[in-house]
Amino acid sequence: MVFVKEESEEDTREPGTLGIKKEEPETWGIKHEEQGGLMKVKEERQDPSEVEEKHQCQKDHDINGEKSESCSDQITDVKRPFSCSQCGNTYKHKKSLVKHMRIHSGEKPFSCSQCGKSFTQKGQLDNHLLTHSSEKPFSCSQCGNTFTRKTNLKKHMLIHTGIKPFSCSQCEKSFTQKGHLKNHLLTHSSEKPFSCFQCGSSFTRKGRLETHMLIHTGIKPFSCSQCGKTFTNKRQLNDHLITHCLEKPFICSQCGKSFTRKGGLETHMLIHAGIKPFSCSQCEKSFTQKQHLQNHLATHSSEKRFSCSQCGNTFTRERYLETHMLIHTGAKPFSCSQCGKSFTHKRNLNNHLATHSSEKRFSCSQCGNTFTRKTNLTKHMLIHTGIKPFSCSQCGKSFTCKGHLKDHLATHSSEKPFVCSQCGNTFTRKANLKKHMLIHTGIKPFSCSQCGKSFTHKGHLNDHLITHSLEKPFICSQCGKSFTRKRYLETHVLIHAAIKPFS
C-alpha cells in the first residue's frame, strides 16, 4: 500500500491527516471513511471544463512529447480566469466562482435533514450536523478531553507534544496550525490586497473582506436556533447564545467562580497555578491569556494600520476597527435575554445583566461591602490594603486604578491630540473624546434599571442611582457622619485634618 500526502495551497489539515483531493463538482464523489486510523481518501471528479482544457493542451503537444509554445503561454497567462461580475473577485476554478456567487444570490443549496437549516457550502453543513449529536468518540489519552472529529483531536494533541510544525521563514517563529502561520505572516507585510468595491475598505485576508461584504448586502447567515436572531459572523452568534443560558456548569474548585464554557474555566485555572504561557518577545512580560499578550504588543508599536473609512479613526488591530464600525452601522449584536435591550459590546451586556440580579455574591471581609463581580471586589480591597500598584514613571506618584494613572499622566503633558471633528474641542485622552462625542450624537448608553432614565456617562448614572436609595455606606470614623459616596467622605475627612487644598 502506498501512502500519499498531497496538500494544496488552501489545505489547512494538520500533519498526519493523509488524503488525496482533486477538484470536482460537489454533486459527485466517492468517499472512503477512515478505517482503523490508516487512511482517508476523498476522490472527486474534475469539472468537465477543466478536463476539456487539459485535453486541449495535450493535443498541442508535438510528436516528441514537448509542449507547444501556445500551450505554455496559455497556462502562464490564464491564472485566475473566472471573474465575479458583481464585485470583481477572480478565481482559478469555475467551482470557486460558483461558491462565491452564493454570497450575492443568497443561495444555500445544502440543507440539514433534521432541522431544515441551510448552508452555502457542504463543509458548513457537515460541521452543523455534529451539533445534532452529543457523541464525542475521539478522546485525548492525556487530559480526557473529547472531540467529535479525529482532526480536532490531532490538533489538540499538539498542545501536549509541544510540536509546532509550521514555521515562519522570516523570523523562524513556529505555530501548531497552518492558519495561525498565515495570520502571523500578515504581520510582516502592510499590504492589504482585498478591497471592498462599495466603500473602499481594504483587508489583509480574503475571508475578512467576505465577512465585511455582509454588512453591505445585509445578509446575516448565522441564526440563533432559540430566538431566530441572525448575525453576520459566527463569533457574534456564539456570544449571543450565552445570553440564552444563565447556567454556568463549569465551577472553579478553588474560588467557586463559575463559567459558561469549559475553555473559560481552563483559562481561569492558570491564575491559580501562576502559569503565564504567553510571553512578550520584546520585554519578556508574560500573560495568562493570548488576548492580553496581543493587547500588550500594541504598546510596543505606535503604528495604527487599520483606519475607519467614515471618520478616520485609526486602530492597531483589525478587530478593534470592526468593533468601532458598529457605531456607524448601528448594529448591537449583544442582546439581553430578559428585557431585550441590545448592546454594541459584550462587556456592556455583562454589566447590564448584573442589574437584573440583586445578588451580590462577593463580600468584603473588612467592611462588609458586597459586589456583583469579583473584579470589583478586588479593586475595592486596594482601599483597605493601601496598595497602589500603578506608578507614574515621571514623578513616582502611585494609584490604585490604571485609569487614575492615565488621567494623571495627562497632567505632565499639555498636548491634546484628540480633536472633535464637529466642534473642535481637544482632549488629552481618546476615551474623553468618545465621551464628548455622545453630546453630539445624543446617545445615552447608561440607563437606570428602575426608572428607565438614560445618561451619557456612567458616573451620572451612579449619581442618579443614589436617589433611589437612602443607604449611606461611607461613614466617618471620627464623627460618625455618613455619606452616599466615597468621594464625599474623602472631602469631609479633610475638615478633621484641617487641610485646605484649594487656597
Coordinates of C-alpha atoms in Angstrom, one line a residue:
M1 CA 0.0 0.0 0.0
V2 CA 1.3 3.4 -0.9
F3 CA 0.5 6.3 1.4
V4 CA 0.2 9.6 -0.4
K5 CA 0.0 13.1 1.1
E6 CA -0.9 15.8 -1.3
E7 CA -1.5 19.4 0.1
S8 CA -2.8 22.2 -1.9
E9 CA -2.2 25.9 -1.0
E10 CA -5.5 26.1 0.7
D11 CA -5.2 22.9 2.7
T12 CA -5.4 23.5 6.4
R13 CA -5.2 20.0 7.7
E14 CA -2.7 19.0 10.3
P15 CA 0.3 16.7 9.8
G16 CA -0.8 13.1 9.9
T17 CA -4.1 13.6 8.1
L18 CA -3.4 11.7 4.8
G19 CA -5.5 12.2 1.8
I20 CA -5.9 12.8 -1.9
K21 CA -8.1 15.6 -3.1
K22 CA -9.0 16.6 -6.6
E23 CA -11.1 19.5 -7.9
E24 CA -14.7 18.5 -8.9
P25 CA -18.3 19.5 -8.8
E26 CA -19.7 18.7 -5.4
T27 CA -22.6 16.6 -6.8
W28 CA -20.4 13.6 -7.5
G29 CA -17.8 11.9 -5.4
I30 CA -16.6 8.7 -3.7
K31 CA -15.6 9.0 0.0
H32 CA -13.9 6.1 1.8
E33 CA -14.2 6.7 5.6
E34 CA -11.2 6.1 7.8
Q35 CA -10.7 2.5 8.8
G36 CA -8.5 1.7 11.8
G37 CA -6.7 5.0 11.7
L38 CA -5.0 4.1 8.4
M39 CA -6.1 6.5 5.7
K40 CA -8.8 8.7 4.4
V41 CA -9.2 9.1 0.7
K42 CA -11.6 11.6 -1.0
E43 CA -11.7 11.1 -4.7
E44 CA -13.7 13.6 -6.8
R45 CA -14.3 14.1 -10.4
Q46 CA -12.9 17.2 -12.1
D47 CA -15.0 20.0 -13.6
P48 CA -15.7 19.0 -17.3
S49 CA -14.5 22.4 -18.4
E50 CA -11.1 21.8 -16.7
V51 CA -10.8 18.3 -18.3
E52 CA -11.5 19.8 -21.7
E53 CA -8.9 22.5 -21.1
K54 CA -6.3 19.9 -20.1
H55 CA -7.2 17.7 -23.1
Q56 CA -6.7 20.6 -25.5
C57 CA -3.3 21.2 -24.0
Q58 CA -2.4 17.5 -24.6
K59 CA -3.4 17.9 -28.3
D60 CA -0.9 20.7 -28.6
H61 CA 2.0 18.5 -27.6
D62 CA 4.3 17.9 -30.6
I63 CA 5.3 14.4 -31.6
N64 CA 8.3 14.4 -29.4
G65 CA 6.2 14.9 -26.3
E66 CA 7.1 18.6 -25.8
K67 CA 4.6 21.3 -25.1
S68 CA 3.9 23.7 -27.8
E69 CA 4.6 27.4 -27.2
S70 CA 0.9 28.3 -27.3
C71 CA 0.0 25.8 -24.6
S72 CA 2.8 27.1 -22.4
D73 CA 1.6 30.7 -22.9
Q74 CA -1.9 29.7 -22.2
I75 CA -1.0 28.1 -18.8
T76 CA 1.1 31.2 -17.9
D77 CA -1.4 33.8 -18.8
V78 CA -4.6 32.2 -17.6
K79 CA -4.1 32.1 -13.8
R80 CA -7.4 33.4 -12.5
P81 CA -9.8 33.4 -15.5
F82 CA -13.1 33.3 -13.6
S83 CA -14.3 36.7 -12.5
C84 CA -17.3 37.8 -10.4
S85 CA -19.5 40.2 -12.4
Q86 CA -20.7 41.9 -9.2
C87 CA -17.6 42.6 -7.1
G88 CA -14.7 41.8 -9.5
N89 CA -13.2 38.9 -7.4
T90 CA -11.2 36.4 -9.6
Y91 CA -10.8 32.7 -9.1
K92 CA -8.6 29.9 -10.6
H93 CA -11.5 27.5 -10.9
K94 CA -15.1 27.8 -12.0
K95 CA -16.3 25.9 -9.0
S96 CA -14.8 28.5 -6.7
L97 CA -16.6 31.3 -8.5
V98 CA -19.9 29.3 -8.3
K99 CA -19.4 29.0 -4.5
H100 CA -18.6 32.8 -4.2
M101 CA -21.7 33.8 -6.2
R102 CA -23.9 32.2 -3.5
I103 CA -22.9 35.2 -1.3
H104 CA -24.5 37.6 -3.7
S105 CA -27.5 35.4 -4.5
G106 CA -28.2 34.2 -1.0
E107 CA -28.5 30.6 -2.3
K108 CA -28.0 27.9 0.3
P109 CA -28.2 24.5 -1.5
F110 CA -27.1 22.3 1.4
S111 CA -29.9 21.6 3.9
C112 CA -29.9 19.8 7.2
S113 CA -32.4 16.9 7.1
Q114 CA -33.0 17.1 10.8
C115 CA -33.8 20.8 11.3
G116 CA -34.1 22.2 7.8
K117 CA -31.3 24.8 8.3
S118 CA -29.5 25.6 5.0
F119 CA -25.8 26.4 4.2
T120 CA -23.9 27.8 1.2
Q121 CA -21.1 25.2 1.5
K122 CA -21.2 21.4 2.2
G123 CA -18.4 21.7 4.8
Q124 CA -20.6 24.1 6.8
L125 CA -23.4 21.5 6.7
D126 CA -21.0 18.7 7.8
N127 CA -19.9 20.8 10.8
H128 CA -23.6 21.7 11.6
L129 CA -24.6 18.0 11.6
L130 CA -22.2 17.4 14.6
T131 CA -24.4 19.7 16.7
H132 CA -27.3 17.2 16.5
S133 CA -25.2 14.6 18.1
S134 CA -23.7 14.7 21.6
E135 CA -21.4 11.8 20.8
K136 CA -17.7 12.7 21.0
P137 CA -15.9 9.4 20.1
F138 CA -12.4 10.8 20.0
S139 CA -10.8 11.1 23.4
C140 CA -7.4 12.6 24.5
S141 CA -5.4 10.0 26.4
Q142 CA -3.6 12.6 28.4
C143 CA -6.2 15.0 29.7
G144 CA -9.5 13.3 28.8
N145 CA -10.9 16.0 26.5
T146 CA -13.3 14.6 23.9
F147 CA -13.9 15.6 20.3
T148 CA -16.5 15.0 17.6
R149 CA -13.8 14.7 14.9
K150 CA -10.5 13.0 14.7
T151 CA -8.8 16.0 13.1
N152 CA -9.8 18.1 16.1
L153 CA -8.2 15.6 18.4
K154 CA -5.0 15.6 16.3
K155 CA -4.8 19.4 16.5
H156 CA -5.4 19.2 20.3
M157 CA -2.6 16.7 20.8
L158 CA 0.0 19.3 19.5
I159 CA -0.6 21.1 22.8
H160 CA 0.7 18.1 24.8
T161 CA 3.5 17.2 22.4
G162 CA 4.7 20.8 22.0
I163 CA 5.2 20.2 18.3
K164 CA 4.9 23.4 16.1
P165 CA 5.3 22.1 12.6
F166 CA 4.6 25.4 10.8
S167 CA 7.5 27.9 10.9
C168 CA 7.8 31.4 9.6
S169 CA 10.6 31.8 7.1
Q170 CA 11.2 35.4 8.0
C171 CA 11.5 35.2 11.8
E172 CA 11.5 31.4 12.5
K173 CA 8.6 31.7 14.9
S174 CA 6.6 28.4 14.9
F175 CA 2.9 27.5 15.2
T176 CA 0.8 24.4 15.8
Q177 CA -1.6 25.2 12.9
K178 CA -1.2 26.4 9.4
G179 CA -3.9 29.0 9.8
H180 CA -2.0 30.6 12.7
L181 CA 1.1 30.8 10.5
K182 CA -0.9 32.5 7.7
N183 CA -2.2 35.1 10.2
H184 CA 1.3 35.7 11.5
L185 CA 2.8 36.2 8.0
L186 CA 0.5 39.2 7.6
T187 CA 2.3 41.0 10.4
H188 CA 5.4 41.1 8.2
S189 CA 3.5 42.9 5.4
S190 CA 1.4 46.1 5.4
E191 CA -0.2 45.1 2.1
K192 CA -4.0 44.9 2.0
P193 CA -4.8 43.3 -1.4
F194 CA -8.5 42.7 -0.8
S195 CA -10.6 45.9 -1.3
C196 CA -14.3 46.5 -0.9
F197 CA -15.7 48.0 -4.1
Q198 CA -18.5 49.7 -2.3
C199 CA -16.8 51.7 0.5
G200 CA -13.1 51.2 -0.3
S201 CA -12.1 49.4 2.9
S202 CA -9.2 47.1 2.4
F203 CA -8.2 43.9 4.2
T204 CA -5.3 41.6 4.6
R205 CA -7.3 38.5 4.1
K206 CA -10.0 37.4 1.7
G207 CA -12.1 36.0 4.4
R208 CA -12.2 39.3 6.2
L209 CA -13.4 41.0 3.0
E210 CA -16.2 38.4 2.6
T211 CA -17.3 38.9 6.2
H212 CA -17.2 42.7 5.6
M213 CA -19.3 42.4 2.4
L214 CA -22.2 41.0 4.5
I215 CA -22.6 44.5 6.1
H216 CA -23.4 46.0 2.6
T217 CA -25.6 43.0 1.4
G218 CA -27.5 42.8 4.7
I219 CA -27.0 39.1 4.7
K220 CA -26.8 37.5 8.2
P221 CA -26.1 33.8 7.6
F222 CA -25.7 32.8 11.3
S223 CA -29.1 32.2 13.0
C224 CA -29.9 31.6 16.6
S225 CA -31.9 28.4 16.9
Q226 CA -33.7 29.6 20.0
C227 CA -34.9 33.0 19.1
G228 CA -34.2 33.3 15.4
K229 CA -32.0 36.4 15.7
T230 CA -29.4 36.5 12.9
F231 CA -25.8 37.6 12.8
T232 CA -23.1 38.4 10.2
N233 CA -20.4 36.3 11.8
K234 CA -20.2 33.1 13.9
R235 CA -18.4 34.9 16.8
Q236 CA -21.4 37.2 17.3
L237 CA -23.7 34.2 17.3
N238 CA -21.6 32.4 19.9
D239 CA -21.6 35.4 22.2
H240 CA -25.3 35.8 21.7
L241 CA -26.0 32.1 22.6
I242 CA -24.5 32.6 26.0
T243 CA -27.3 35.1 26.8
H244 CA -29.9 32.3 26.5
C245 CA -28.1 30.3 29.2
L246 CA -27.8 31.6 32.7
E247 CA -26.4 28.2 33.7
K248 CA -22.6 28.2 34.4
P249 CA -21.8 24.5 34.8
F250 CA -18.0 24.8 35.0
I251 CA -17.1 25.8 38.5
C252 CA -13.6 26.5 39.9
S253 CA -12.8 24.2 42.8
Q254 CA -10.5 26.8 44.4
C255 CA -12.5 30.0 44.4
G256 CA -16.0 29.0 43.4
K257 CA -16.2 31.2 40.3
S258 CA -18.4 29.6 37.5
F259 CA -18.2 29.7 33.8
T260 CA -20.5 29.0 30.8
R261 CA -17.7 27.4 28.8
K262 CA -15.1 24.8 29.8
G263 CA -12.4 26.9 28.0
G264 CA -13.2 29.8 30.3
L265 CA -12.6 27.7 33.4
E266 CA -9.4 26.3 32.0
T267 CA -8.1 29.8 31.3
H268 CA -9.1 30.9 34.7
M269 CA -7.3 28.0 36.4
L270 CA -4.0 29.4 35.0
I271 CA -4.4 32.3 37.5
H272 CA -4.4 29.9 40.5
A273 CA -1.5 27.9 39.1
G274 CA 0.5 31.1 38.4
I275 CA 1.1 29.9 34.8
K276 CA 1.5 32.6 32.2
P277 CA 2.2 30.8 28.9
F278 CA 2.1 33.8 26.6
S279 CA 5.4 35.8 26.7
C280 CA 6.3 39.1 25.0
S281 CA 9.4 38.6 22.9
Q282 CA 10.4 42.3 23.3
C283 CA 10.2 42.8 27.1
E284 CA 9.6 39.2 28.3
K285 CA 6.5 40.1 30.2
S286 CA 4.1 37.1 30.5
F287 CA 0.3 36.8 30.4
T288 CA -2.3 34.1 31.2
Q289 CA -4.2 34.8 28.0
K290 CA -3.2 35.2 24.4
Q291 CA -5.6 38.2 24.0
H292 CA -3.8 40.0 26.9
L293 CA -0.4 39.4 25.1
Q294 CA -1.8 40.8 21.8
N295 CA -3.1 43.9 23.6
H296 CA 0.3 44.3 25.3
L297 CA 2.2 44.0 22.0
A298 CA 0.3 47.0 20.7
T299 CA 2.1 49.1 23.4
H300 CA 5.4 48.4 21.7
S301 CA 4.3 49.9 18.4
S302 CA 2.8 53.4 17.7
E303 CA 1.7 52.2 14.3
K304 CA -2.1 52.1 13.7
R305 CA -2.6 50.4 10.3
F306 CA -6.4 50.0 10.4
S307 CA -8.3 53.1 9.5
C308 CA -12.0 53.8 9.6
S309 CA -13.2 55.0 6.1
Q310 CA -16.0 57.0 7.6
C311 CA -14.4 59.1 10.4
G312 CA -10.7 58.5 10.0
N313 CA -10.1 56.9 13.4
T314 CA -7.1 54.5 13.4
F315 CA -6.6 51.3 15.3
T316 CA -3.7 48.9 16.0
R317 CA -5.8 45.8 15.3
E318 CA -8.4 45.0 12.6
R319 CA -10.7 43.5 15.3
Y320 CA -10.8 46.9 17.1
L321 CA -11.8 48.6 13.8
E322 CA -14.6 46.0 13.3
T323 CA -15.9 46.8 16.7
H324 CA -15.7 50.5 16.1
M325 CA -17.7 50.1 12.8
L326 CA -20.7 49.0 14.9
I327 CA -21.0 52.6 16.0
H328 CA -21.5 53.7 12.3
T329 CA -23.8 50.8 11.3
G330 CA -25.8 51.0 14.5
A331 CA -25.5 47.2 15.0
K332 CA -25.9 46.0 18.5
P333 CA -25.2 42.2 18.4
F334 CA -25.3 41.5 22.2
S335 CA -28.9 41.3 23.4
C336 CA -30.3 40.7 26.9
S337 CA -32.5 37.6 27.1
Q338 CA -34.5 39.1 30.0
C339 CA -35.5 42.5 28.7
G340 CA -34.4 42.5 25.0
K341 CA -32.1 45.5 25.4
S342 CA -29.1 45.4 23.0
F343 CA -25.5 46.5 23.2
T344 CA -22.6 47.0 20.9
H345 CA -20.1 45.4 23.3
K346 CA -20.2 42.2 25.2
R347 CA -18.8 43.8 28.4
N348 CA -21.7 46.3 28.4
L349 CA -24.2 43.4 28.2
N350 CA -22.4 41.7 31.1
N351 CA -22.6 44.8 33.2
H352 CA -26.3 45.2 32.3
L353 CA -27.1 41.6 33.3
A354 CA -26.0 42.4 36.8
T355 CA -28.8 44.9 37.1
H356 CA -31.3 42.1 36.7
S357 CA -30.0 40.4 39.8
S358 CA -30.0 41.7 43.4
E359 CA -27.5 39.0 44.3
K360 CA -24.1 40.3 45.3
R361 CA -22.0 37.1 45.9
F362 CA -18.7 38.8 46.6
S363 CA -18.4 40.3 50.1
C364 CA -15.5 42.4 51.6
S365 CA -14.3 40.7 54.8
Q366 CA -13.2 44.0 56.3
C367 CA -16.2 46.4 55.8
G368 CA -19.0 44.1 54.6
N369 CA -19.5 45.8 51.2
T370 CA -20.9 43.4 48.6
F371 CA -20.3 43.3 44.9
T372 CA -21.8 41.5 41.9
R373 CA -18.4 40.9 40.3
K374 CA -15.2 39.6 41.8
T375 CA -13.1 42.2 39.9
N376 CA -15.0 45.0 41.6
L377 CA -14.2 43.4 45.0
T378 CA -10.5 43.0 44.1
K379 CA -10.4 46.8 43.2
H380 CA -12.2 47.6 46.4
M381 CA -9.7 45.7 48.5
L382 CA -6.9 48.0 47.4
I383 CA -8.6 50.7 49.6
H384 CA -8.1 48.6 52.8
T385 CA -4.6 47.3 51.9
G386 CA -3.3 50.7 50.8
I387 CA -1.7 49.1 47.7
K388 CA -1.3 51.4 44.8
P389 CA 0.2 49.2 42.0
F390 CA 0.2 51.8 39.2
S391 CA 3.0 54.3 39.5
C392 CA 3.9 57.3 37.4
S393 CA 7.4 57.0 35.8
Q394 CA 7.9 60.8 35.8
C395 CA 7.0 61.8 39.4
G396 CA 6.6 58.5 41.2
K397 CA 3.0 59.1 42.3
S398 CA 1.0 55.9 42.7
F399 CA -2.6 55.0 42.1
T400 CA -5.0 52.1 42.9
C401 CA -6.5 52.1 39.4
K402 CA -4.9 52.1 36.0
G403 CA -7.4 54.7 34.8
H404 CA -6.4 57.1 37.5
L405 CA -2.8 56.8 36.4
K406 CA -3.7 57.5 32.8
D407 CA -5.6 60.6 33.9
H408 CA -2.6 61.7 35.9
L409 CA -0.1 61.2 33.1
A410 CA -2.1 63.7 31.0
T411 CA -1.1 66.4 33.6
H412 CA 2.5 66.0 32.6
S413 CA 1.7 67.0 29.0
S414 CA 0.0 70.0 27.5
E415 CA -0.6 68.0 24.3
K416 CA -4.2 67.3 23.4
P417 CA -4.0 65.1 20.2
F418 CA -7.7 64.0 20.1
V419 CA -9.8 66.6 18.3
C420 CA -13.6 66.6 17.9
S421 CA -14.5 66.9 14.2
Q422 CA -17.7 68.7 14.9
C423 CA -16.8 71.5 17.4
G424 CA -13.0 71.5 17.5
N425 CA -12.7 70.6 21.2
T426 CA -9.4 68.9 22.0
F427 CA -8.7 66.2 24.6
T428 CA -5.7 64.5 26.2
R429 CA -7.3 61.1 26.0
K430 CA -9.2 59.3 23.3
A431 CA -11.7 58.0 25.9
N432 CA -12.6 61.6 26.8
L433 CA -13.2 62.4 23.2
K434 CA -15.5 59.4 22.8
K435 CA -17.5 60.5 25.9
H436 CA -17.6 64.0 24.5
M437 CA -19.0 62.7 21.1
L438 CA -22.1 61.4 22.9
I439 CA -23.2 65.0 23.3
H440 CA -23.3 65.5 19.5
T441 CA -24.8 62.1 18.8
G442 CA -27.4 62.3 21.5
I443 CA -26.6 58.7 22.6
K444 CA -27.2 57.9 26.2
P445 CA -25.9 54.4 26.7
F446 CA -26.3 54.2 30.5
S447 CA -29.8 53.5 31.6
C448 CA -31.4 53.3 35.1
S449 CA -33.0 49.8 35.5
Q450 CA -35.5 51.2 38.0
C451 CA -37.0 54.2 36.2
G452 CA -35.5 54.0 32.6
K453 CA -33.8 57.4 32.7
S454 CA -30.7 57.5 30.5
F455 CA -27.3 59.2 30.8
T456 CA -24.3 59.9 28.7
H457 CA -21.8 59.0 31.4
K458 CA -21.7 56.1 33.8
G459 CA -20.8 58.5 36.7
H460 CA -24.0 60.4 36.1
L461 CA -26.0 57.1 36.3
N462 CA -24.2 56.2 39.6
D463 CA -25.1 59.6 41.0
H464 CA -28.7 59.1 39.9
L465 CA -29.0 55.6 41.4
I466 CA -28.3 57.1 44.8
T467 CA -31.6 58.9 44.6
H468 CA -33.4 55.6 44.6
S469 CA -31.7 54.6 47.8
L470 CA -31.4 56.1 51.3
E471 CA -28.4 54.0 52.1
K472 CA -25.2 55.9 53.1
P473 CA -22.5 53.2 53.4
F474 CA -19.5 55.6 53.8
I475 CA -19.1 56.5 57.5
C476 CA -16.6 58.9 59.0
S477 CA -14.6 57.1 61.7
Q478 CA -14.1 60.4 63.7
C479 CA -17.6 61.9 63.9
G480 CA -19.9 59.2 62.6
K481 CA -21.3 61.3 59.7
S482 CA -22.4 59.1 56.8
F483 CA -22.3 59.7 53.0
T484 CA -23.8 58.1 49.9
R485 CA -20.5 58.2 48.0
K486 CA -16.9 57.6 48.9
R487 CA -15.6 60.9 47.5
Y488 CA -18.0 62.9 49.7
L489 CA -16.5 61.1 52.7
E490 CA -12.9 61.8 51.5
T491 CA -13.8 65.5 51.1
H492 CA -15.4 65.5 54.6
V493 CA -12.3 64.0 56.2
L494 CA -10.2 67.0 55.1
I495 CA -12.2 69.0 57.7
H496 CA -10.9 66.9 60.5
A497 CA -7.4 67.1 59.2
A498 CA -7.6 70.9 58.8
I499 CA -6.4 70.5 55.2
K500 CA -7.5 73.2 52.8
P501 CA -6.3 72.0 49.3
F502 CA -7.8 75.0 47.4
S503 CA -6.0 78.1 48.6

